[in-house]
Coordinates of C-alpha atoms and ligand atoms in Angstrom, one line a residue:
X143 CA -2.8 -21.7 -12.6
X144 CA -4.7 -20.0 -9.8
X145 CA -8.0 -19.2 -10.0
X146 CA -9.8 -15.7 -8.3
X147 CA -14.0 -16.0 -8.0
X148 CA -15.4 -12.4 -8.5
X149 CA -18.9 -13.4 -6.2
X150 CA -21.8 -11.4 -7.8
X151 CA -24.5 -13.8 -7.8
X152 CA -25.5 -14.1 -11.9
X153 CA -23.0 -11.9 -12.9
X154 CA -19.8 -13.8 -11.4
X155 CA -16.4 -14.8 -12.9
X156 CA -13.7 -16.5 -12.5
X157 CA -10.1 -14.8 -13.1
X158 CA -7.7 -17.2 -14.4
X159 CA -3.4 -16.1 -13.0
X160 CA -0.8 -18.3 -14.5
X161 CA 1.9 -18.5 -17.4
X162 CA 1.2 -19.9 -20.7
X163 CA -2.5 -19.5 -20.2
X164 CA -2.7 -18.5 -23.9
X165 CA -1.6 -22.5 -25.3
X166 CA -5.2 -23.6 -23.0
X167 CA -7.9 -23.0 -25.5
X168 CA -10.5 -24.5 -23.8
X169 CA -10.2 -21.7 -20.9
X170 CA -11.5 -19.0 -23.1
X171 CA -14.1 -21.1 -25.4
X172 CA -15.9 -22.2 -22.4
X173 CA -16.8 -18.7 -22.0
X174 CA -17.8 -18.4 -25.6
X175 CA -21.3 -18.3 -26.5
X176 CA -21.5 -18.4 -30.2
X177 CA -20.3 -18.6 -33.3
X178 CA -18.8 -14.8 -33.5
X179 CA -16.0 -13.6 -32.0
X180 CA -14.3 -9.6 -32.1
X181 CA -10.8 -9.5 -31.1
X182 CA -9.9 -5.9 -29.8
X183 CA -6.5 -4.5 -29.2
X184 CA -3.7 -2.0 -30.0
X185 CA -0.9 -1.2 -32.6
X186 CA 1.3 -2.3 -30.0
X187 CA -0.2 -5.7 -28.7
X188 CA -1.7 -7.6 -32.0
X189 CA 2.1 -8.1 -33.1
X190 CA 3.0 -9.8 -30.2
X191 CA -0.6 -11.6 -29.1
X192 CA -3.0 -11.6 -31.5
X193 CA -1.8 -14.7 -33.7
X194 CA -2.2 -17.1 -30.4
X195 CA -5.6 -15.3 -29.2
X196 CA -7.0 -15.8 -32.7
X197 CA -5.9 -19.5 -32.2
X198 CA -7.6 -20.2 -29.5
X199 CA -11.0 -19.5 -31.2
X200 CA -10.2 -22.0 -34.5
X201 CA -13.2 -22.7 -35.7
X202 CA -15.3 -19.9 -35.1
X203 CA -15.5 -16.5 -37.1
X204 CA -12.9 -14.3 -35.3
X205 CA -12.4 -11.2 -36.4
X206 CA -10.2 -8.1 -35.1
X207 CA -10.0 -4.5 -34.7
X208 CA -6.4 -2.7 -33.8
X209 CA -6.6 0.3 -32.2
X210 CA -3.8 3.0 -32.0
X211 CA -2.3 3.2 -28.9
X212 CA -2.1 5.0 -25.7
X213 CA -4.5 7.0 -23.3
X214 CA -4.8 9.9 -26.0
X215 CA -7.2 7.9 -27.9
X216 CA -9.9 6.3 -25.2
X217 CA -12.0 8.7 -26.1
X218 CA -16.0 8.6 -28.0
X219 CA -14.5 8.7 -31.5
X220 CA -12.0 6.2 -31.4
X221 CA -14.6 4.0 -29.5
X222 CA -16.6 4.3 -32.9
X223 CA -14.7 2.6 -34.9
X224 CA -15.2 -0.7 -33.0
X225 CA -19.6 -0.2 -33.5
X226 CA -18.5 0.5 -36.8
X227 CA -16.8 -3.1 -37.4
X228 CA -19.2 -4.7 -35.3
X229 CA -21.9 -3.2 -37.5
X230 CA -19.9 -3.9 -40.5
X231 CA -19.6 -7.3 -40.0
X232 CA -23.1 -8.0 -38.7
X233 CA -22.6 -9.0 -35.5
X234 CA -25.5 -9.9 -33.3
X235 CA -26.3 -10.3 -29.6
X236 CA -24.7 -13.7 -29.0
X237 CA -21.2 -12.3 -30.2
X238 CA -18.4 -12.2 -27.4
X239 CA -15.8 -9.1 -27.5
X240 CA -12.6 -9.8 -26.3
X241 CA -10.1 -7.2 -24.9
X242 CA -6.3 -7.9 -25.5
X243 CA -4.2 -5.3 -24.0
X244 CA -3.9 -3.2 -20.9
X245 CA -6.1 -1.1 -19.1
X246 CA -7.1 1.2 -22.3
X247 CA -8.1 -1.7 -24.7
X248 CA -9.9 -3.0 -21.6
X249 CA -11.8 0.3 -20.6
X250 CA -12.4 0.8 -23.9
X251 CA -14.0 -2.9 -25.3
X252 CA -16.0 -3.3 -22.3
X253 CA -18.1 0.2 -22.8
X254 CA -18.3 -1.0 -26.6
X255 CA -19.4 -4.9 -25.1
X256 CA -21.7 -2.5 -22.3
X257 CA -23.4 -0.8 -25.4
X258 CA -23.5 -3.2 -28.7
X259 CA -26.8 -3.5 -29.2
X260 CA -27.3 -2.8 -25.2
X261 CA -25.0 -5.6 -23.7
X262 CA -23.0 -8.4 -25.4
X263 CA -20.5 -10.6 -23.9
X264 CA -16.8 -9.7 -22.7
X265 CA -13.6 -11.3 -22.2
X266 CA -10.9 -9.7 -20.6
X267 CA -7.2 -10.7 -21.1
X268 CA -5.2 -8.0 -19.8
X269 CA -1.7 -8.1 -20.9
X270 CA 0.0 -5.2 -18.2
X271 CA 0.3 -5.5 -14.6
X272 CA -2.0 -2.4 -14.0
X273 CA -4.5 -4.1 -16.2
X274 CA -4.0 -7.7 -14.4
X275 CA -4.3 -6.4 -10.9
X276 CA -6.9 -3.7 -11.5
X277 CA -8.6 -2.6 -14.6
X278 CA -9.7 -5.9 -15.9
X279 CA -11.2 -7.1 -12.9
X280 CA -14.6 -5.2 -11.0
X281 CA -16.9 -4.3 -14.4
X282 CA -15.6 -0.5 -15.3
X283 CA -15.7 0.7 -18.0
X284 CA -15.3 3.7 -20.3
X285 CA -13.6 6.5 -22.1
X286 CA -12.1 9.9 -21.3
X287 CA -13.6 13.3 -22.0
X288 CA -11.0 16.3 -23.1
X289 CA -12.8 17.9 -19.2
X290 CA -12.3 14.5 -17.2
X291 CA -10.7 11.0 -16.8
X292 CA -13.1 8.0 -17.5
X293 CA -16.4 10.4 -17.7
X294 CA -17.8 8.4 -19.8
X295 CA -18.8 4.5 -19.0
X296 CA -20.7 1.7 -17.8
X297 CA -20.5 -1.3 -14.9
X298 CA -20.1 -4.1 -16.8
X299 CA -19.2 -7.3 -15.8
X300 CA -16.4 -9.4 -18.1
X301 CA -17.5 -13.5 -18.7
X302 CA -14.1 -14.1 -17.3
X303 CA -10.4 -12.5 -17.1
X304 CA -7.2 -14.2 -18.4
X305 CA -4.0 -12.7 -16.8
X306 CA -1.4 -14.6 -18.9
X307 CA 1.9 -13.8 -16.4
X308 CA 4.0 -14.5 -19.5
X309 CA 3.1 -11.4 -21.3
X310 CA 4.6 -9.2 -18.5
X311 CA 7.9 -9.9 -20.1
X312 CA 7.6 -7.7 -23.2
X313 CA 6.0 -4.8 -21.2
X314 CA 8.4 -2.0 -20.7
X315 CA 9.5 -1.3 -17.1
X316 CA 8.1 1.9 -16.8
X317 CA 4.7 0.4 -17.2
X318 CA 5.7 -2.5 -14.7
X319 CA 6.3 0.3 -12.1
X320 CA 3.1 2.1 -12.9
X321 CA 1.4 -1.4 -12.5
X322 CA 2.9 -1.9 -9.1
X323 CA 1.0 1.7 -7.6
X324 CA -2.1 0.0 -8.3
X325 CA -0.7 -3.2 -6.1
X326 CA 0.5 -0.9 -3.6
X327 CA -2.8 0.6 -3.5
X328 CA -4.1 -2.8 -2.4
X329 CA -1.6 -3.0 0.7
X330 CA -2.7 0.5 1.9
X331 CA -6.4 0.7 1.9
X332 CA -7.2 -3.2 2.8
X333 CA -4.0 -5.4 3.5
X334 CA -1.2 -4.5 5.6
X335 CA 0.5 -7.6 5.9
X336 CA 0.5 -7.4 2.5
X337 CA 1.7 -3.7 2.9
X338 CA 4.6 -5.8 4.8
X339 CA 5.2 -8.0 2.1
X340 CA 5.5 -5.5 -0.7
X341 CA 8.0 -4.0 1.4
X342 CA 9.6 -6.8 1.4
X343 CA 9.8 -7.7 -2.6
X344 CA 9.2 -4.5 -4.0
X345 CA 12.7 -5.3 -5.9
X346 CA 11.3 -9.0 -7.3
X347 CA 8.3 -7.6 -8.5
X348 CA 10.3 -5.0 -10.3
X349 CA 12.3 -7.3 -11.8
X350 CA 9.3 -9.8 -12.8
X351 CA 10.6 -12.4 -10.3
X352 CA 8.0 -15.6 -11.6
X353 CA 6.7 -16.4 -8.0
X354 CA 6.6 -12.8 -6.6
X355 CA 5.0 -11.4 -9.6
X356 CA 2.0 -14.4 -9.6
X357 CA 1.8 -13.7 -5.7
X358 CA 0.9 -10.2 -6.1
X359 CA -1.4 -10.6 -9.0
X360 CA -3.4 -12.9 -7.1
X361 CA -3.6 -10.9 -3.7
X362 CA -4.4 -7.9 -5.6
X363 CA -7.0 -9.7 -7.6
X364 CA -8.4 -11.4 -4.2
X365 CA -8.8 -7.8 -2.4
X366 CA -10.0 -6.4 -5.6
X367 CA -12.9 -8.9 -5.4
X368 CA -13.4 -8.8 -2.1
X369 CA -14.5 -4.9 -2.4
X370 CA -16.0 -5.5 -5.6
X371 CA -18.4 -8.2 -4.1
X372 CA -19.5 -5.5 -1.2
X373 CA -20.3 -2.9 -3.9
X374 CA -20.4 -3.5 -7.7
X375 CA -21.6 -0.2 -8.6
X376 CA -19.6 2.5 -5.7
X377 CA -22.5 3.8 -3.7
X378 CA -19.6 3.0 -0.3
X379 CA -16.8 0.7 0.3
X380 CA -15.2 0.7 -3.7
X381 CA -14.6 4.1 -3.3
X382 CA -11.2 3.3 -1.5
X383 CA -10.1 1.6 -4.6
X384 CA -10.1 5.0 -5.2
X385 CA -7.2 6.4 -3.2
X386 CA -5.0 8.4 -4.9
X387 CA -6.7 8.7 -7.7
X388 CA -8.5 12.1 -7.2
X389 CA -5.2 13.4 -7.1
X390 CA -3.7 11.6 -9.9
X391 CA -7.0 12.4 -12.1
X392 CA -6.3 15.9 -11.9
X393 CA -2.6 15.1 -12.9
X394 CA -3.4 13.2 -15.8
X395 CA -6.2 15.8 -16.7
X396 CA -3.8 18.7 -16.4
X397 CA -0.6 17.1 -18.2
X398 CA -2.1 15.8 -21.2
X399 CA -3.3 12.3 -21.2
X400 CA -0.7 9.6 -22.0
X401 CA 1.8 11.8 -20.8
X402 CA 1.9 10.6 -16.8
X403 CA 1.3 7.0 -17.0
X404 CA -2.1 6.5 -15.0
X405 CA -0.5 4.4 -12.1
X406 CA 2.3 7.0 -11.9
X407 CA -0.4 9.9 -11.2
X408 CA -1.9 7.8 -8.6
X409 CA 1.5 7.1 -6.7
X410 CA 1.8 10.1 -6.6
X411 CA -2.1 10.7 -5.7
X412 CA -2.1 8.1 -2.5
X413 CA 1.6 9.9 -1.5
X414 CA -0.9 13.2 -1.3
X415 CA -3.7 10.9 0.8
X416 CA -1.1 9.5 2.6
X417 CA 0.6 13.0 3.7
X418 CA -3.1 14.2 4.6
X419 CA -3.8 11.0 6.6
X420 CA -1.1 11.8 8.7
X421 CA -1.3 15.5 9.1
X422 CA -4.6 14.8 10.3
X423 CA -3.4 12.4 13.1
X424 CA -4.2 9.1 11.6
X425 CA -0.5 8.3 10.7
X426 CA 3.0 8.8 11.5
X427 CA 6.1 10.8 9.8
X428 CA 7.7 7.1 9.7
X429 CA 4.2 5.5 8.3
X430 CA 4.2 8.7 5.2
X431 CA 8.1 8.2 4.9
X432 CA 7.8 4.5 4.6
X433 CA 5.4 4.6 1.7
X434 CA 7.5 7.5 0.1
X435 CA 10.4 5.2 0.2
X436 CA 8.4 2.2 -1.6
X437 CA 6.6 4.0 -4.3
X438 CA 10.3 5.3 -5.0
X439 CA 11.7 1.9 -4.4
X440 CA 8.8 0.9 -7.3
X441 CA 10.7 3.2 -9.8
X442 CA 7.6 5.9 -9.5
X443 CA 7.6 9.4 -8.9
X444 CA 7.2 11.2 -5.6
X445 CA 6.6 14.6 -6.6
X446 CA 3.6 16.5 -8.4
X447 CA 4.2 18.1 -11.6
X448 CA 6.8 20.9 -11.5
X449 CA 3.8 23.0 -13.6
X450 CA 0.6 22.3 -11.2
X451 CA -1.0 25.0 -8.8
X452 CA -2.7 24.2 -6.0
X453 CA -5.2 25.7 -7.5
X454 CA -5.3 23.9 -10.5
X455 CA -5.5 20.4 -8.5
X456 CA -8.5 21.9 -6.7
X457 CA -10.3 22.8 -9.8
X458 CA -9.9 19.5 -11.4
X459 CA -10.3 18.0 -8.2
X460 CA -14.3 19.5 -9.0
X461 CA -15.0 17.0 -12.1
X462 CA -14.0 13.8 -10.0
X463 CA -16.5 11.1 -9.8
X464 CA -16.9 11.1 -5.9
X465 CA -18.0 15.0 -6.2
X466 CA -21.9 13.9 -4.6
X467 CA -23.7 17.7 -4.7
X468 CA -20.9 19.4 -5.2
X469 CA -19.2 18.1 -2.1
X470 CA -15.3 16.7 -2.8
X471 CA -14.6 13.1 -1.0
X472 CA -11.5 11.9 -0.3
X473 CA -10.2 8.3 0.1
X474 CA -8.0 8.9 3.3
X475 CA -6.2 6.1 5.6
X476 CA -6.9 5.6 9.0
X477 CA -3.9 3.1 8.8
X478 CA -2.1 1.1 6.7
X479 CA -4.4 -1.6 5.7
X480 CA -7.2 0.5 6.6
X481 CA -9.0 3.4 4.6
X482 CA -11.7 5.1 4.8
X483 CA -14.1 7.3 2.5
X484 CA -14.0 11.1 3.9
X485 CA -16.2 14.1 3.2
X486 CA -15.4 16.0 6.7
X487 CA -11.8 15.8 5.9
X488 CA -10.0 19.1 7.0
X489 CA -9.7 21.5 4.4
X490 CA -6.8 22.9 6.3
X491 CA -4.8 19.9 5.2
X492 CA -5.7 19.5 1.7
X493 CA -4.5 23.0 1.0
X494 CA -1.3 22.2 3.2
X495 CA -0.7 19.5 1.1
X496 CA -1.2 21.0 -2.4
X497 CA 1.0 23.9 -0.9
X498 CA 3.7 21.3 0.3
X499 CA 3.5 19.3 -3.2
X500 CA 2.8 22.1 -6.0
X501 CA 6.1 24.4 -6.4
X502 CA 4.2 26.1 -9.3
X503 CA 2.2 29.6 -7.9
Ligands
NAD666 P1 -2.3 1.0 -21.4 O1 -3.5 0.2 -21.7 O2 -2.1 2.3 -22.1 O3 -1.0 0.0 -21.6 C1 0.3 0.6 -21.4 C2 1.2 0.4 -22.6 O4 1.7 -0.9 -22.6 C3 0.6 0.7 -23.9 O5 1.5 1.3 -24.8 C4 0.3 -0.8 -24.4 O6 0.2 -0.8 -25.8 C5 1.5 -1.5 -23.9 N1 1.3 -2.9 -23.7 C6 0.3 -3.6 -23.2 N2 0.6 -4.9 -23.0 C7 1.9 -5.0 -23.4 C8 2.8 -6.1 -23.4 N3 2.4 -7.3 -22.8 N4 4.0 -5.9 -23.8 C9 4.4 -4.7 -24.3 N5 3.6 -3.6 -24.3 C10 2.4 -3.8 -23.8 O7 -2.2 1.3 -19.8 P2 -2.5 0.4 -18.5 O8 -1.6 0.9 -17.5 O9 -2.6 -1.0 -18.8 O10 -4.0 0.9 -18.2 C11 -4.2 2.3 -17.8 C12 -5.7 2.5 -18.1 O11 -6.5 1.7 -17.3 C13 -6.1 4.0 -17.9 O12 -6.9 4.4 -18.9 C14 -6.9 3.9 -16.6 O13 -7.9 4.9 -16.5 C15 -7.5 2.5 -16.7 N6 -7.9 1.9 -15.4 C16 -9.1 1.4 -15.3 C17 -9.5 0.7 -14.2 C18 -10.8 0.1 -14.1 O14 -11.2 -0.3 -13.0 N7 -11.5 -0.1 -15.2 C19 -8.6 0.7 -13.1 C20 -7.4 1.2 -13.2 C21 -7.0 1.9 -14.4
LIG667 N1 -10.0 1.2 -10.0 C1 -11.1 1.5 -9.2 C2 -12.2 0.5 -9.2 O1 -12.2 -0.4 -9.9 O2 -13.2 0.8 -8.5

């Protein structure tokens, strides 16, 4: 097992990476307060993990509630219905939620652990690659509103993560790929070698290679921390955790949500960046065409949605969370490994780039 420290003085946690984590009990009740425990996870999940996570908590009064799944339903009403059990069942303060799923269940548990009776404890064990190398770890949380992504949430710190590597082999592959944008992600804004080694592996990780796969967790959760650690709550450096994902918001946003997997809207988001990045000088044709050639290596898409306008990106571009008085920013790269956080982007090259990716009028 390897072990990531999230450093935020009072609020800091450990994330625990290895295989068969769930048969370790003692990992997850020494991060257990009390007596009470609320299992929360999806339709899809509780057949396949619930029965060991209730295990690990023998003793105690464990409880669950099973959401339905998918991105359609993070949203205020379906959030509801876990206050509603919690309430039900009388839990008080010294309760501990715990999320078992991917990034959705996790989102969606930590705003409900954020407001309970205004903060209980949270434990994360995030059972997708997205959710093991991003969501879980770094304290957001939240739901989506019908006019934005994630409008809706809190910073709140988990008690501790537990990626369990094992449950990667019932995920389907497209939601391995959409898992290895957000790893990507960590290669382009903050790590080149690691940029390097993906480029290397991509074809391991794909095919949930033991070693590579446990490699990239833990160097995604180690930069993820690293940012984190500079600036819990965004107000600079987290923003590049961002890249892409002004882009892929408005793709979500505009298909539907659920029906472009999150980490496939932000491949094709940071492909966008990337493109601008270079068109403003900061990278090559062979740096954009290498990254092109990995996200599609990853099994992701590199093109927009045939039924976007330029115009339509723009407008949802409006509702993101780095709009600060009603000016856009942009996560853009100044290399690989290296990005930066960019209000006096040129305009020029954002509406080059919408031009070059939207086929729509
Ligand atoms: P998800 O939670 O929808 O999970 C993807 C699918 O896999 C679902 O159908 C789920 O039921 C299923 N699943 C989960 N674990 C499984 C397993 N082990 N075996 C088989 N099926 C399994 O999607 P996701 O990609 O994990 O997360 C995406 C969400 O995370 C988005 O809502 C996004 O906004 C959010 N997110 C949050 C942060 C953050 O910092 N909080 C960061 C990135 C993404
Ligand atoms: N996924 C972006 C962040 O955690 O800040």
């Amino acid at each position: 097992m390897q072990t990531v420290h999230v450093e935020l003085g009072v609020r800091s946690y450990p994330i625990y990476i290895g295989e068969k984590l769930f048969a370790n009990s003692q990992l997850l009740r020494a991060h257990t307060r009390a007596q009470q425990v609320l299992i929360v996870t999806n339709e899809t999940v509780a057949p396949l993990y619930l029965q060991q996570i209730r295990e690990c908590f023998a003793g105690l009064s464990v409880s669950q509630v099973v959401l339905p799944d998918g991105e359609a339903y993070k949203t205020l009403a379906v959030l509801s219905t876990i206050y509603d059990q919690l309430l039900q069942e009388k839990h008080n303060r010294t309760t501990t939620l715990v999320a078992l799923g991917g990034g959705v269940v996790g989102d969606m548990t930590g705003f409900a652990a954020a407001s309970y009776q205004r903060g209980v404890d949270f434990i994360q064990i995030p059972t997708t690659l997205l959710s093991q190398v991003d969501s879980s770890v770094g304290g957001k949380t939240g739901v989506n509103h019908p006019l934005g992504k994630n409008m809706i949430g809190a910073f709140y710190q988990p008690k501790c993560v537990l990626a369990d590597t094992g449950t990667l082999e019932t995920l389907p592959k497209r939601e391995l790929s959409a898992g290895i944008a957000e790893v990507i992600k960590y290669g382009l804004i903050v790590d080149g070698s690691f940029f390097n080694w993906l480029d290397d592996n991509v074809e391991k990780l794909l095919a949930n290679e033991r070693e590579a796969t446990s490699y990239a967790i833990q160097r995604s959760c180690e930069n993820k921390a690293m940012v984190v650690a500079q600036d819990e709550r965004e107000s600079g450096v987290r923003a590049i955790l961002n890249l892409g994902h002004t882009f892929g918001h408005a793709i979500e946003t505009a298909q539907g949500y659920g029906n472009w997997l999150h980490g496939e809207a932000v491949a094709v988001g940071m492909l966008m960046a990337v493109r601008m990045s270079q068109m403003m000088g900061h990278l090559t044709q062979s740096d954009y065409e290498r990254v092109c050639q990995l996200i599609h290596r990853a099994g992701l898409p590199v093109d927009s949605p045939k039924n976007m306008t330029g115009e339509q990106f723009i407008n949802l571009m409006g509702v993101d969370k780095k709009v600060i008085d009603g000016k856009l920013r942009l996560v853009l790269l100044e290399r690989i490994g290296q990005a930066v956080v960019s209000t006096d982007f040129d305009t020029e090259s954002l509406h080059q780039v919408l031009n070059e990716y939207c086929s729509a009028a």
